[in-house]
XYZ file of C-alpha atoms in Angstrom:
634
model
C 6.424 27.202 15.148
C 4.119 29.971 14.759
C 4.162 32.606 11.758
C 4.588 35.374 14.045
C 7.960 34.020 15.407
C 10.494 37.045 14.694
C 13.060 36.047 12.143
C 16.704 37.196 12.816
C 19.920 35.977 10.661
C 21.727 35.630 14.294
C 18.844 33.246 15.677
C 19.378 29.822 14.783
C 15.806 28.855 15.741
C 14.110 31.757 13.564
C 10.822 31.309 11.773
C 11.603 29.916 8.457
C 8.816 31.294 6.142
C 9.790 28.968 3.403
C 9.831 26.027 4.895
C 6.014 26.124 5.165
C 5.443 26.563 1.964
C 7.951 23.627 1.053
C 5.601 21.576 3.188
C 2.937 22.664 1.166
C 4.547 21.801 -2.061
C 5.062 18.057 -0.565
C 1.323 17.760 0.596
C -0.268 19.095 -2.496
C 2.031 16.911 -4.305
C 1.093 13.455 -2.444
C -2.616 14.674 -2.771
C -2.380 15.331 -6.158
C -0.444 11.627 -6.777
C -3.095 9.877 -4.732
C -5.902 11.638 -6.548
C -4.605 10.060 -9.598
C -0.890 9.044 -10.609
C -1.857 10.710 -14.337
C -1.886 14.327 -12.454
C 1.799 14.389 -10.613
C 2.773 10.895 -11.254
C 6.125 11.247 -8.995
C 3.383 12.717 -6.305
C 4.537 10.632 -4.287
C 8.158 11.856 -3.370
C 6.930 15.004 -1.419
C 6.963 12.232 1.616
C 10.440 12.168 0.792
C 10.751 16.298 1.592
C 9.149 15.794 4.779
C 11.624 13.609 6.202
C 14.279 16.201 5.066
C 12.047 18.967 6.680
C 12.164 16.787 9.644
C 15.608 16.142 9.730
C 16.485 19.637 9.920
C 14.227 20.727 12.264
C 14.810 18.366 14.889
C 18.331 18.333 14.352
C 19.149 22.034 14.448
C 16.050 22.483 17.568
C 17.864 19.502 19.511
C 21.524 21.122 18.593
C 21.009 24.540 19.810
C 19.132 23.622 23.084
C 21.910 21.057 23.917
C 24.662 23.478 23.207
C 22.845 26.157 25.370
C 22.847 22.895 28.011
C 18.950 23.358 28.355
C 17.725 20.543 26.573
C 15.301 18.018 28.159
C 13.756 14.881 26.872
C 11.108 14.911 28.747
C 10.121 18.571 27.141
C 11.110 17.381 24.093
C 8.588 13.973 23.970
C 5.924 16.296 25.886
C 6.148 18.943 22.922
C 6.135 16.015 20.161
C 2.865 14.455 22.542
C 1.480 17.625 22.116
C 2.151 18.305 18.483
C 1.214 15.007 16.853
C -1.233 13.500 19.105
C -4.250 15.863 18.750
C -4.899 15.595 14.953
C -3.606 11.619 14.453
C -6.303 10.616 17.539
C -9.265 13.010 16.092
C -8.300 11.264 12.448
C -7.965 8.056 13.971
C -10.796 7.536 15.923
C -13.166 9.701 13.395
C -12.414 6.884 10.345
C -12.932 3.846 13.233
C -16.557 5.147 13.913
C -17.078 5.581 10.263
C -15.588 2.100 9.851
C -17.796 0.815 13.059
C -20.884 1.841 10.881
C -20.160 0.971 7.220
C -17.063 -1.521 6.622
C -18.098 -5.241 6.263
C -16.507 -7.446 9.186
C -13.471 -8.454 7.164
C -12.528 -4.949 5.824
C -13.333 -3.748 9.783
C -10.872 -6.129 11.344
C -8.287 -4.803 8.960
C -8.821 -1.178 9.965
C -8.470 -2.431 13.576
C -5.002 -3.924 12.721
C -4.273 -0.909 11.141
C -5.395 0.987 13.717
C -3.786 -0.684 16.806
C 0.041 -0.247 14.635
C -0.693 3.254 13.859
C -0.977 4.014 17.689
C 2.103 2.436 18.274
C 3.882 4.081 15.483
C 4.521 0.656 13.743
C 2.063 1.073 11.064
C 5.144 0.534 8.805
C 6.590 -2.741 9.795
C 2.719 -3.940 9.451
C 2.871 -2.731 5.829
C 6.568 -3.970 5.072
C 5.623 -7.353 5.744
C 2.419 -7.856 3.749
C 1.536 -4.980 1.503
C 3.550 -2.897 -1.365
C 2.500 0.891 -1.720
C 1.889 0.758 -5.172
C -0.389 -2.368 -4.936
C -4.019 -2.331 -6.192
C -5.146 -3.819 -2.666
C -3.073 -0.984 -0.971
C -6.053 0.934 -1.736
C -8.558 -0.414 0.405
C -6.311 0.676 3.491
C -7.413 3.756 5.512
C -3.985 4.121 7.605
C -2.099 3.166 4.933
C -0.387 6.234 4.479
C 0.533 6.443 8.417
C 3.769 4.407 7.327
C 5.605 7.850 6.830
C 4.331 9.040 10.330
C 6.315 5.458 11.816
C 8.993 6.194 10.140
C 9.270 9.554 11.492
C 8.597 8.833 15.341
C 11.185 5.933 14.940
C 13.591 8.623 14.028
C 12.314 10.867 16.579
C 13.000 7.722 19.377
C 16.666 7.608 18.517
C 18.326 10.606 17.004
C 17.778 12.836 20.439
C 19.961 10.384 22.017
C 22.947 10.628 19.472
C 22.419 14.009 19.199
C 22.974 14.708 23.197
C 25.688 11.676 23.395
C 27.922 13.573 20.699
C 28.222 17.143 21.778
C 31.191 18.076 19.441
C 30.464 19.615 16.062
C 32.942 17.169 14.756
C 31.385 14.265 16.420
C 27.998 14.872 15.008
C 29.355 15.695 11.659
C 30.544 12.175 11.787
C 27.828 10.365 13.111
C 25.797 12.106 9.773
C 28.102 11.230 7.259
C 28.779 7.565 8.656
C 24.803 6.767 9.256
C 23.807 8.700 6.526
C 26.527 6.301 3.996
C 25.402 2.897 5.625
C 21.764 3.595 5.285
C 21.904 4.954 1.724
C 23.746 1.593 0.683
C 21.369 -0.195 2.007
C 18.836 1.700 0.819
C 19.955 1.131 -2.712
C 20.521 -2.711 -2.924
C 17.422 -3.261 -0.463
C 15.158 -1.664 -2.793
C 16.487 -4.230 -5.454
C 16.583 -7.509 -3.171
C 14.244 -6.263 -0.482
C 11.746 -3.510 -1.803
C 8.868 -3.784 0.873
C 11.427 -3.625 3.666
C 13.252 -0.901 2.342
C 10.385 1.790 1.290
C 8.519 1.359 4.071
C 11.694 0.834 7.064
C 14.128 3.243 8.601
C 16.866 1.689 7.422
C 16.256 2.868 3.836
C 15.044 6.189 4.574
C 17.735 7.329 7.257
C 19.813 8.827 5.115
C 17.049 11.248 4.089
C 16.678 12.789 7.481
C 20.559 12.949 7.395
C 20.538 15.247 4.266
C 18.879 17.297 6.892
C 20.323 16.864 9.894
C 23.325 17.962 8.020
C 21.746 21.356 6.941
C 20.371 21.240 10.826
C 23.789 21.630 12.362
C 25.086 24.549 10.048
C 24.455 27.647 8.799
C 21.913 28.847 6.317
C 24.163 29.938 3.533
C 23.717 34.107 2.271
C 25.818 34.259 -0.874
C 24.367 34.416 -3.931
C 25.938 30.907 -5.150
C 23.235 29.431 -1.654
C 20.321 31.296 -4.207
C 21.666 29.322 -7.212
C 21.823 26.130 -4.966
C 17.810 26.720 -4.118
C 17.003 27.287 -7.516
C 18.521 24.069 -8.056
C 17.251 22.284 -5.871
C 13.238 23.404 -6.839
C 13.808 22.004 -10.214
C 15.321 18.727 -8.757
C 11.955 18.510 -6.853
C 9.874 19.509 -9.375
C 11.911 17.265 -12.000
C 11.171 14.434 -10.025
C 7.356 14.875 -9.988
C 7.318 14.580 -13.280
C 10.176 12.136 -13.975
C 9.791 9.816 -11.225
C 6.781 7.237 -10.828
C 5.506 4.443 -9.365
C 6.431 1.663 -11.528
C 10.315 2.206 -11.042
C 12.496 0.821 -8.311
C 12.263 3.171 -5.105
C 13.726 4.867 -2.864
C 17.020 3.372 -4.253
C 18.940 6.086 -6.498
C 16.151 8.147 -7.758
C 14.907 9.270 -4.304
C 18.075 11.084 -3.799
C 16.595 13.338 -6.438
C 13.939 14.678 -4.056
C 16.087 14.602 -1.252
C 18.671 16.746 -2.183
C 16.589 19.274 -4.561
C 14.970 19.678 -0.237
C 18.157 19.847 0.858
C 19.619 22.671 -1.437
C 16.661 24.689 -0.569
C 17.239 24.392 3.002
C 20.681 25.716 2.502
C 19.419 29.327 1.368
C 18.059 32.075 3.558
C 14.685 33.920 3.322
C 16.199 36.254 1.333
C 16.407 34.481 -1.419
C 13.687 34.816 -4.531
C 13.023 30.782 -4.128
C 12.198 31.524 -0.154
C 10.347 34.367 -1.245
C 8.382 32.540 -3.411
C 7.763 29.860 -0.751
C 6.455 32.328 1.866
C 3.701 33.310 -0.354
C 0.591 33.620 2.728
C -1.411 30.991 1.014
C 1.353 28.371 0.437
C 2.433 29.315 3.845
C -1.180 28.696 5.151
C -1.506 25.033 3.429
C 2.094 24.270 5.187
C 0.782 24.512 8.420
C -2.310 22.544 8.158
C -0.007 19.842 6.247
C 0.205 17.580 8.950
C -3.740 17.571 9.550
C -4.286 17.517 6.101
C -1.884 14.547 4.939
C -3.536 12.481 7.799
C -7.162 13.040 6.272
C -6.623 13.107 2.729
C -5.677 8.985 2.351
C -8.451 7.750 4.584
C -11.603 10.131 3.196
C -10.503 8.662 -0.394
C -10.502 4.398 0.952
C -14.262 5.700 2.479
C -14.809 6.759 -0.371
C -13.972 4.054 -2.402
C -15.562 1.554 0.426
C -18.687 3.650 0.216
C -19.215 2.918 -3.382
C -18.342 -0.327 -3.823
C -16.047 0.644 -6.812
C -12.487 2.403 -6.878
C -13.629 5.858 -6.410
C -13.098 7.496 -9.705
C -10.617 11.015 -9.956
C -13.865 13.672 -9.677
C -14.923 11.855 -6.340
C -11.585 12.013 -4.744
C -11.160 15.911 -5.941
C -14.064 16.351 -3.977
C -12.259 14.523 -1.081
C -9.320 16.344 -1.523
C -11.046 19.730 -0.496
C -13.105 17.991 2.602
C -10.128 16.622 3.897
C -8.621 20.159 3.638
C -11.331 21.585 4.959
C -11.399 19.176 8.047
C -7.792 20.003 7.817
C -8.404 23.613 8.692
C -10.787 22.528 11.382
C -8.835 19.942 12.932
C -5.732 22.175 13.180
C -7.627 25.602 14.349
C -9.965 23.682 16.597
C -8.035 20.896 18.227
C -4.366 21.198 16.996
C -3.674 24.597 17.854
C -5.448 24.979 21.396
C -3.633 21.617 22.798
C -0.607 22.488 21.530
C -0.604 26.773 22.093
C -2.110 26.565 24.652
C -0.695 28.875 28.020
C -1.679 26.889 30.838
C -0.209 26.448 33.429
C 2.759 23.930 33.577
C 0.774 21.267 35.978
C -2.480 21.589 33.084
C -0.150 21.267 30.294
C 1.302 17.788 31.731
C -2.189 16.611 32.745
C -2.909 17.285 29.015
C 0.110 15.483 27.454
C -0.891 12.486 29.781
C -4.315 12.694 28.754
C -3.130 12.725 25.177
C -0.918 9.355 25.737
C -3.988 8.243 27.437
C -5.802 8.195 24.628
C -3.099 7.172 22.202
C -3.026 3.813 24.298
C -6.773 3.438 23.927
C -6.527 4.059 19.852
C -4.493 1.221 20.238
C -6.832 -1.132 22.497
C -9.263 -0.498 20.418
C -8.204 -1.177 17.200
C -6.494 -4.470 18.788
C -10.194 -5.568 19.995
C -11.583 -4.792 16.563
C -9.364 -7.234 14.537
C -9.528 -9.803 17.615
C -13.292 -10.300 17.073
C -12.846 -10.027 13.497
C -14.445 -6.625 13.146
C -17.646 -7.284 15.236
C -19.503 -9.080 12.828
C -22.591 -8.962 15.128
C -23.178 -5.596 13.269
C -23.467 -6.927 10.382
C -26.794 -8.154 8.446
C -27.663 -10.271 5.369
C -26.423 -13.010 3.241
C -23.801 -15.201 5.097
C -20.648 -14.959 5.210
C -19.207 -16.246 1.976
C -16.689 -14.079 1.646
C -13.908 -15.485 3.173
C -14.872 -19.031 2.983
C -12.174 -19.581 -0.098
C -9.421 -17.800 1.716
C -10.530 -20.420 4.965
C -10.475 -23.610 2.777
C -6.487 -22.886 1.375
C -5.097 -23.863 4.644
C -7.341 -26.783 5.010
C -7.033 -28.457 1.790
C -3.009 -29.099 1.829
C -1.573 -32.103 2.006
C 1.738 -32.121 3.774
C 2.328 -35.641 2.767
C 1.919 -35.262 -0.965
C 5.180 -35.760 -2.880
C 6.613 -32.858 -4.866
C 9.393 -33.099 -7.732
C 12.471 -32.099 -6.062
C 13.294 -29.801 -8.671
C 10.290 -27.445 -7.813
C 9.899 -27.576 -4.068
C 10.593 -24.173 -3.077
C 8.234 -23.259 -6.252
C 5.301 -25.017 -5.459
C 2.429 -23.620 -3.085
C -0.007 -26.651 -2.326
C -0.087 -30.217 -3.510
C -2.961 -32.392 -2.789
C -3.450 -36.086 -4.054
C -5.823 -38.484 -2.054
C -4.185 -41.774 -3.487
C -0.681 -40.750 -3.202
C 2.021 -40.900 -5.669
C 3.423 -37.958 -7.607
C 0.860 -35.187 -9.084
C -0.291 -35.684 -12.433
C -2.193 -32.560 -12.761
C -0.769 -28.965 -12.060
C -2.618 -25.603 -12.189
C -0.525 -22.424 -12.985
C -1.591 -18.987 -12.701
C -1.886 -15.613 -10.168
C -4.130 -15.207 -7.241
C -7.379 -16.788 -9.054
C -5.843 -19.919 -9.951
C -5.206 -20.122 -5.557
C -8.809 -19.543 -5.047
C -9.808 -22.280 -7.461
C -7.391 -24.544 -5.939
C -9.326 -25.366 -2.889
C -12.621 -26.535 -4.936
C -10.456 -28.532 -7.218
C -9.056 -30.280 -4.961
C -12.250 -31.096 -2.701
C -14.165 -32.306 -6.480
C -11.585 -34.175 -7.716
C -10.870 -37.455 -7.721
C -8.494 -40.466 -5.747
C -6.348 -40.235 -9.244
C -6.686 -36.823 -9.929
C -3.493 -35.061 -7.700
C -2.689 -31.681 -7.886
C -0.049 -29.127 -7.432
C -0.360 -25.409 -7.672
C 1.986 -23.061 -8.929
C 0.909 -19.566 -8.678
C 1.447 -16.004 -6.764
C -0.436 -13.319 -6.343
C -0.580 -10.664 -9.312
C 1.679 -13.204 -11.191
C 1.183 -13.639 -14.853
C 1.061 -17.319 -15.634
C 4.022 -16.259 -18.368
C 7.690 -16.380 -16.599
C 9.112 -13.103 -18.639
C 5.780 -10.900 -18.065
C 5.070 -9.885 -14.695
C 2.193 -7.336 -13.826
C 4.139 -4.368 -12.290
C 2.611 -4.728 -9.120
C 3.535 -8.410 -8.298
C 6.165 -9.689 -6.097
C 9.619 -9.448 -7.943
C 10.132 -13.489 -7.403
C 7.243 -14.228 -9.555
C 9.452 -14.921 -13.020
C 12.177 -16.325 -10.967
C 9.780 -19.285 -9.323
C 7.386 -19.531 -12.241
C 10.462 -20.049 -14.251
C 11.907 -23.048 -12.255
C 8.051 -24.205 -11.846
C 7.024 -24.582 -15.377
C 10.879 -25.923 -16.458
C 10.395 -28.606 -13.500
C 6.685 -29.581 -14.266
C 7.403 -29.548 -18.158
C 10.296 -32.906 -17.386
C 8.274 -34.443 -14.662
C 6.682 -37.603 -16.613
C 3.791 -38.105 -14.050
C 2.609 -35.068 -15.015
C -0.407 -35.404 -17.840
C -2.107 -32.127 -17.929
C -1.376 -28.423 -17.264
C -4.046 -25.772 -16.412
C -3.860 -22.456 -16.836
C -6.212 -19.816 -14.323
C -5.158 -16.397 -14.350
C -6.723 -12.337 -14.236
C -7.861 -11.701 -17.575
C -5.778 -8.989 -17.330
C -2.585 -10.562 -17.975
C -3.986 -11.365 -21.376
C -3.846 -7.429 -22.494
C -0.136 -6.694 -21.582
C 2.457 -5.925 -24.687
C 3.455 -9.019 -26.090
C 2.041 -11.449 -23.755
C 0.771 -13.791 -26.681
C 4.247 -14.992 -28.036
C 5.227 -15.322 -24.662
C 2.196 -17.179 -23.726
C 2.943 -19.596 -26.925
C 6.212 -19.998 -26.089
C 5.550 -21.171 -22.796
C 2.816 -24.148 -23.911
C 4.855 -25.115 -26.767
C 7.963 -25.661 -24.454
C 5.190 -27.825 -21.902
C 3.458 -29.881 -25.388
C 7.435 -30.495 -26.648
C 7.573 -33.025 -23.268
C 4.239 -34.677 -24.319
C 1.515 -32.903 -21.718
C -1.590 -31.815 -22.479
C -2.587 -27.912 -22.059
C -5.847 -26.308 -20.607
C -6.902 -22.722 -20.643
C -9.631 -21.572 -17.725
C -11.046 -17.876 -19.333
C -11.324 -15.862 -16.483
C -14.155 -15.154 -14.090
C -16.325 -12.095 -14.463
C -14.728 -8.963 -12.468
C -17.464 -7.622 -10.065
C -17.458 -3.590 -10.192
C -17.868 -2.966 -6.753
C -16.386 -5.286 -3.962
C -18.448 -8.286 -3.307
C -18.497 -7.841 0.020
C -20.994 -5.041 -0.066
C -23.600 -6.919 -1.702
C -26.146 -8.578 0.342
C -24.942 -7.534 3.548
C -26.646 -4.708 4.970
C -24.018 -2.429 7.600
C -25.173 -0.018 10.430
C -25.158 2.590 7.692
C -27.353 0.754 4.948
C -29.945 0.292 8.208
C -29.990 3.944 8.781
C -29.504 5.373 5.547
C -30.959 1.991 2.953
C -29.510 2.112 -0.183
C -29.993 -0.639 -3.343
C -26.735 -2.200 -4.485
C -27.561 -1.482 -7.631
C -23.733 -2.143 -8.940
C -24.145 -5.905 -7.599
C -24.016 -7.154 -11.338
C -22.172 -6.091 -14.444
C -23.707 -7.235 -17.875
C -22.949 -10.451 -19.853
C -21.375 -8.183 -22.641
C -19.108 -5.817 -20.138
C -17.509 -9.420 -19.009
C -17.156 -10.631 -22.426
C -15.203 -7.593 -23.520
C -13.326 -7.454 -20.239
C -12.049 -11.098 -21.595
C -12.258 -10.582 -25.444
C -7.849 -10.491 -25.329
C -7.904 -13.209 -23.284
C -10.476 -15.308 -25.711
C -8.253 -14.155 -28.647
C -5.063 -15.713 -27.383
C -7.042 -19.213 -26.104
C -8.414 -19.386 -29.781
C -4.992 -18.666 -30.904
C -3.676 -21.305 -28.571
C -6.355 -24.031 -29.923
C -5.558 -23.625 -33.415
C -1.363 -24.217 -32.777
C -2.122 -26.905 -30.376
C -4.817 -29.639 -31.245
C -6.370 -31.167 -28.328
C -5.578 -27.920 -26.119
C -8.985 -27.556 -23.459
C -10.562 -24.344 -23.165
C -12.975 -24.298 -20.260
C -15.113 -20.931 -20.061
C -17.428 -20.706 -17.130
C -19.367 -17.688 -18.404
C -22.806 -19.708 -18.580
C -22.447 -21.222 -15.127
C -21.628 -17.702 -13.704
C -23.985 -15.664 -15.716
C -27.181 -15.693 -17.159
C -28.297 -14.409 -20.519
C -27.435 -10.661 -19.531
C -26.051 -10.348 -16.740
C -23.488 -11.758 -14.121
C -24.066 -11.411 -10.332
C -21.946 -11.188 -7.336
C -24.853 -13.158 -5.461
C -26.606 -15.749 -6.718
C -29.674 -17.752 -4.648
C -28.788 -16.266 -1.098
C -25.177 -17.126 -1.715
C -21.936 -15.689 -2.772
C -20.187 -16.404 -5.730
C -17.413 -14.722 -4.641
C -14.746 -14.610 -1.372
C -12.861 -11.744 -1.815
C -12.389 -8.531 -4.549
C -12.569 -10.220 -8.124
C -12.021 -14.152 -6.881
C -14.376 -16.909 -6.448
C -15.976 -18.652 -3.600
C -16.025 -22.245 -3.413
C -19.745 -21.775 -4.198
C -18.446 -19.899 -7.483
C -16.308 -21.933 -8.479
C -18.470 -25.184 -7.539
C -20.690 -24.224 -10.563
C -18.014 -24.799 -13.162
C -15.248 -27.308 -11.876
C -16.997 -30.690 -12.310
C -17.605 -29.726 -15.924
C -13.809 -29.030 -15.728
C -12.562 -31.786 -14.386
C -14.478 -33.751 -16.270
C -12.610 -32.412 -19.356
C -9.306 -33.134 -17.836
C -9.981 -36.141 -17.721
């Protein structure tokens, strides 16, 4: 739609003004969230307005064509080829070269899987099974944000088809309310029992699109009650900016908030002083480039961040908000526009739209050959690969045969024991207690048997949970510490977990609760302090990328100081010492002098990584400190 369509209340397919600046209200919003939660921190729900937006559009385009018996898939895919392709393939294969040059192997082969999805419009089933949005390690994904654009073309692939099927009014009235009802129940006890699945899948998010589709098949309304109902409907949106964030349960309820505050608006003509407003030229200018822009915005701030070895801090990605709006502009003006606008001839138009799908297959290819030779690693120079030797060793080191307490089998992750018999020792934490598991079990001894209980972003404490983590991490670190606690084999329980966990409201008397329940059945208690936390990601240091070759560069954030880690752990040191003086005989191991020298701590040490991954250690690391450990336990 152009903004020199003419706009007539008898054409049902008139330029909306306002609904370009409503897309600019939901882009600026999701920038502003992504720059930093603290700015919009319910940022995020302008996706939300786009699949409303959507909804309508494509409805009420798909209606009136069908009703005037002129409709045709074929033009209807072509025109989507035509309007989508362009800026997703210049985005896509822009951040892949940038990747090709600068992203370590491991952090490559991810962008290739992300890639290779994003071409095939599945980005969000890739991110349903493995990743939550809100997650830390979200971050570190440059398609990330391409879940919304799945969810749309998966829309797109079915709702034409219902649409021409159902020709009545009344039959497409129907087929709204009844889909719209079944996927907005699911939607709200999925994002309870499934919330992955249900942010990220159609199923969830249906309903949204049927808000609009419902506008879509009526009549903007002209009375003055439809200019009430827009008014209404901008402070639902804006309410839930400001009201909504990301540490509450969503889509569920709350998105309905968004959804019908879009809806409401959508119900009012141009007319109206909330329209007006909306056509403003400049908000009207951002709403066309919206599409170019959202697609730039998310991966220019994971460069970013990749670039510096750190989480890129609020004034760097301000900065990348206006490039990516600037490439925005460019993209859409440059490539966008002429491939979409263009007046060629019918023949040159279909040779384009081929062309275009073309290309969209070779996206794919190519991101499928980047993660199958995990990220070309040929490119890469320097230290050896360390960094995924601890994530290689977890699979290695279980043993199937090892018995496990019936009462915790579906709580327990790995169990090693080289004599046999039932485990005497168990290790409890989040994600650092898994990557000490695998060095533990290799240094310890034919009596020493193990079993881990421990999930990623877990605290160690069954009633405090780090928003982020799983929502079965108090249920199965409930059951696991109850069962271990009455197992008699058992003689000693460690504790390994993100110092983190050890700053959260009121984790100390939940922490003591927890070890005096384990001492009252007679085991013995050990506390690991944490590891230092690198400030940039390990995997930049002492490797040298296509990039550092051209362009060198010291690493000069390959180290923090010996103090910064001790104050990083200083809660986390308090509630040990707290710990040792309620329970004689409780072990506190601190590897701070095997990791660290007198002022600073390193991410390499002697040509070698202490490190695998982010903020855990390699089996090198964690080699330094275990036998000293064990030997304690012992």
């Amino acid at each position: 739609m152009g903004s020199n369509s003419v706009s007539t209340s008898r054409d049902p397919l008139a330029y909306r003004p306002e609904i370009d600046g409503l897309r600019a209200i939901a882009v600026l919003a999701v920038v502003a969230f992504h720059v930093s939660p603290r700015i919009l921190p319910g940022g995020f729900i302008g996706v939300d307005v786009f699949f409303v937006i959507s909804g309508y559009l494509i409805t009420r385009m798909i209606a009136v064509a069908t009703d005037a018996g002129n409709f045709s898939f074929a033009e209807f895919y072509f025109r989507r080829v035509r309007r989508l392709l362009p800026s997703l393939l210049t985005v896509l294969f822009t951040v892949w070269l940038w990747g090709l040059v600068d992203f370590v192997g491991s952090d490559f082969a991810a962008l290739g899987k992300e890639m290779a999805t994003s071409a095939a419009f599945a980005a969000n089933f890739q991110y349903a099974a493995h990743h939550g949005y809100f997650e830390a390690a979200a971050e570190a994904k440059p398609f990330l944000h391409l879940w919304s654009l799945g969810v749309e073309e998966q829309f797109y692939l079915f709702w034409p088809v219902v649409l021409v099927a159902l020709r009545s009014s009344r039959g497409r009235r129907r087929s709204i309310v009844y889909l719209g009802l079944i996927s907005f129940t699911a939607g709200l006890f999925g994002s309870w029992v499934f919330p992955n699945a249900t942010f990220y899948l159609p199923f969830g998010r249906l309903w949204e699109f049927m808000f609009g589709a419902a506008i879509g098949i009526g009549r903007p309304r002209e009375s003055r009650a439809a200019d009430f109902l827009a008014v209404a409907g901008t402070v639902l949106i804006v309410a839930g900016f400001f009201l909504i964030n990301s540490s509450q349960v969503y889509p569920g309820f709350r998105a309905s908030i968004p959804t019908l505050g879009t809806a409401l608006i959508l119900l009012s003509t141009k007319e109206s002083a909330i329209a007006r407003g909306l056509s403003f030229p400049p908000l009207r200018f951002v709403g066309r480039v919206s599409y170019p822009f959202y697609l730039w915005h998310w991966p220019i701030f994971v460069i970013a961040t990749n670039f510096l070895g750190r989480p890129a801090p609020v004034s760097v990605r301000l900065i990348g908000a206006f490039v990516a709006f600037g490439l925005s502009v460019l993209t859409y003006r440059g490539i966008e526009l002429p491939l979409r606008s263009g007046r060629s001839l019918p023949a040159v138009e279909r040779k384009r739209t081929f062309a275009l799908l073309v290309l969209l297959v070779a996206a794919g290819l190519v991101g499928l050959a980047t993660d199958l030779t995990d990220g070309f690693p040929s490119r890469i120079q320097g230290v050896p690969s360390a960094f995924e030797e601890g994530n290689s060793q977890q699979s290695t080191l279980v043993d199937a045969a090892c018995p496990i307490p019936e009462a915790v089998g579906g709580a327990i992750l790995w169990c090693r024991g080289a004599s046999g018999g039932p485990a005497n020792r168990v290790l409890i934490g989040d994600s650092h207690a898994q990557s000490l598991y695998p060095t533990l079990a290799r240094l310890s001894g034919p009596e020493e048997r193990w079993l881990v209980l421990a999930g990623p972003g877990c605290s160690p404490f069954p009633d405090e949970m780090n928003p982020g983590a799983p929502s079965a991490c108090a249920a199965f670190l409930s059951k696991g510490i109850r069962a271990v606690s009455e197992t008699p084999e058992v003689e000693w329980v460690l504790f390994a977990f993100h110092a983190r966990h050890a700053s959260e409201s009121g984790v100390t008397e939940r922490a003591l609760r927890t070890l005096r329940e384990i001492r009252r059945h007679g085991k013995r208690l050990a506390i690991l302090i944490d590891n230092p936390i690198p400030s940039v990601l390990p995997e930049r240091c002492g490797k040298i990328t296509p990039l550092q070759r051209l362009a060198p560069r010291l690493n000069t954030n390959c180290s923090i100081t010996r103090e910064e880690h001790e104050k990083n752990s200083a809660a986390l040191r308090a509630l040990a010492a707290r710990a040792m003086r309620e329970f004689p005989g409780l072990v506190v191991i601190d590897p701070t002098d095997r990791l660290c020298d007198a002022e600073r701590c390193p991410v390499v040490l002697d040509g070698r990584s202490l490190y695998s991954y982010s903020h855990h250690l390699s089996d090198f690391g964690a080699s330094r400190f275990v036998p000293e450990l064990l030997r304690r336990l012992r």
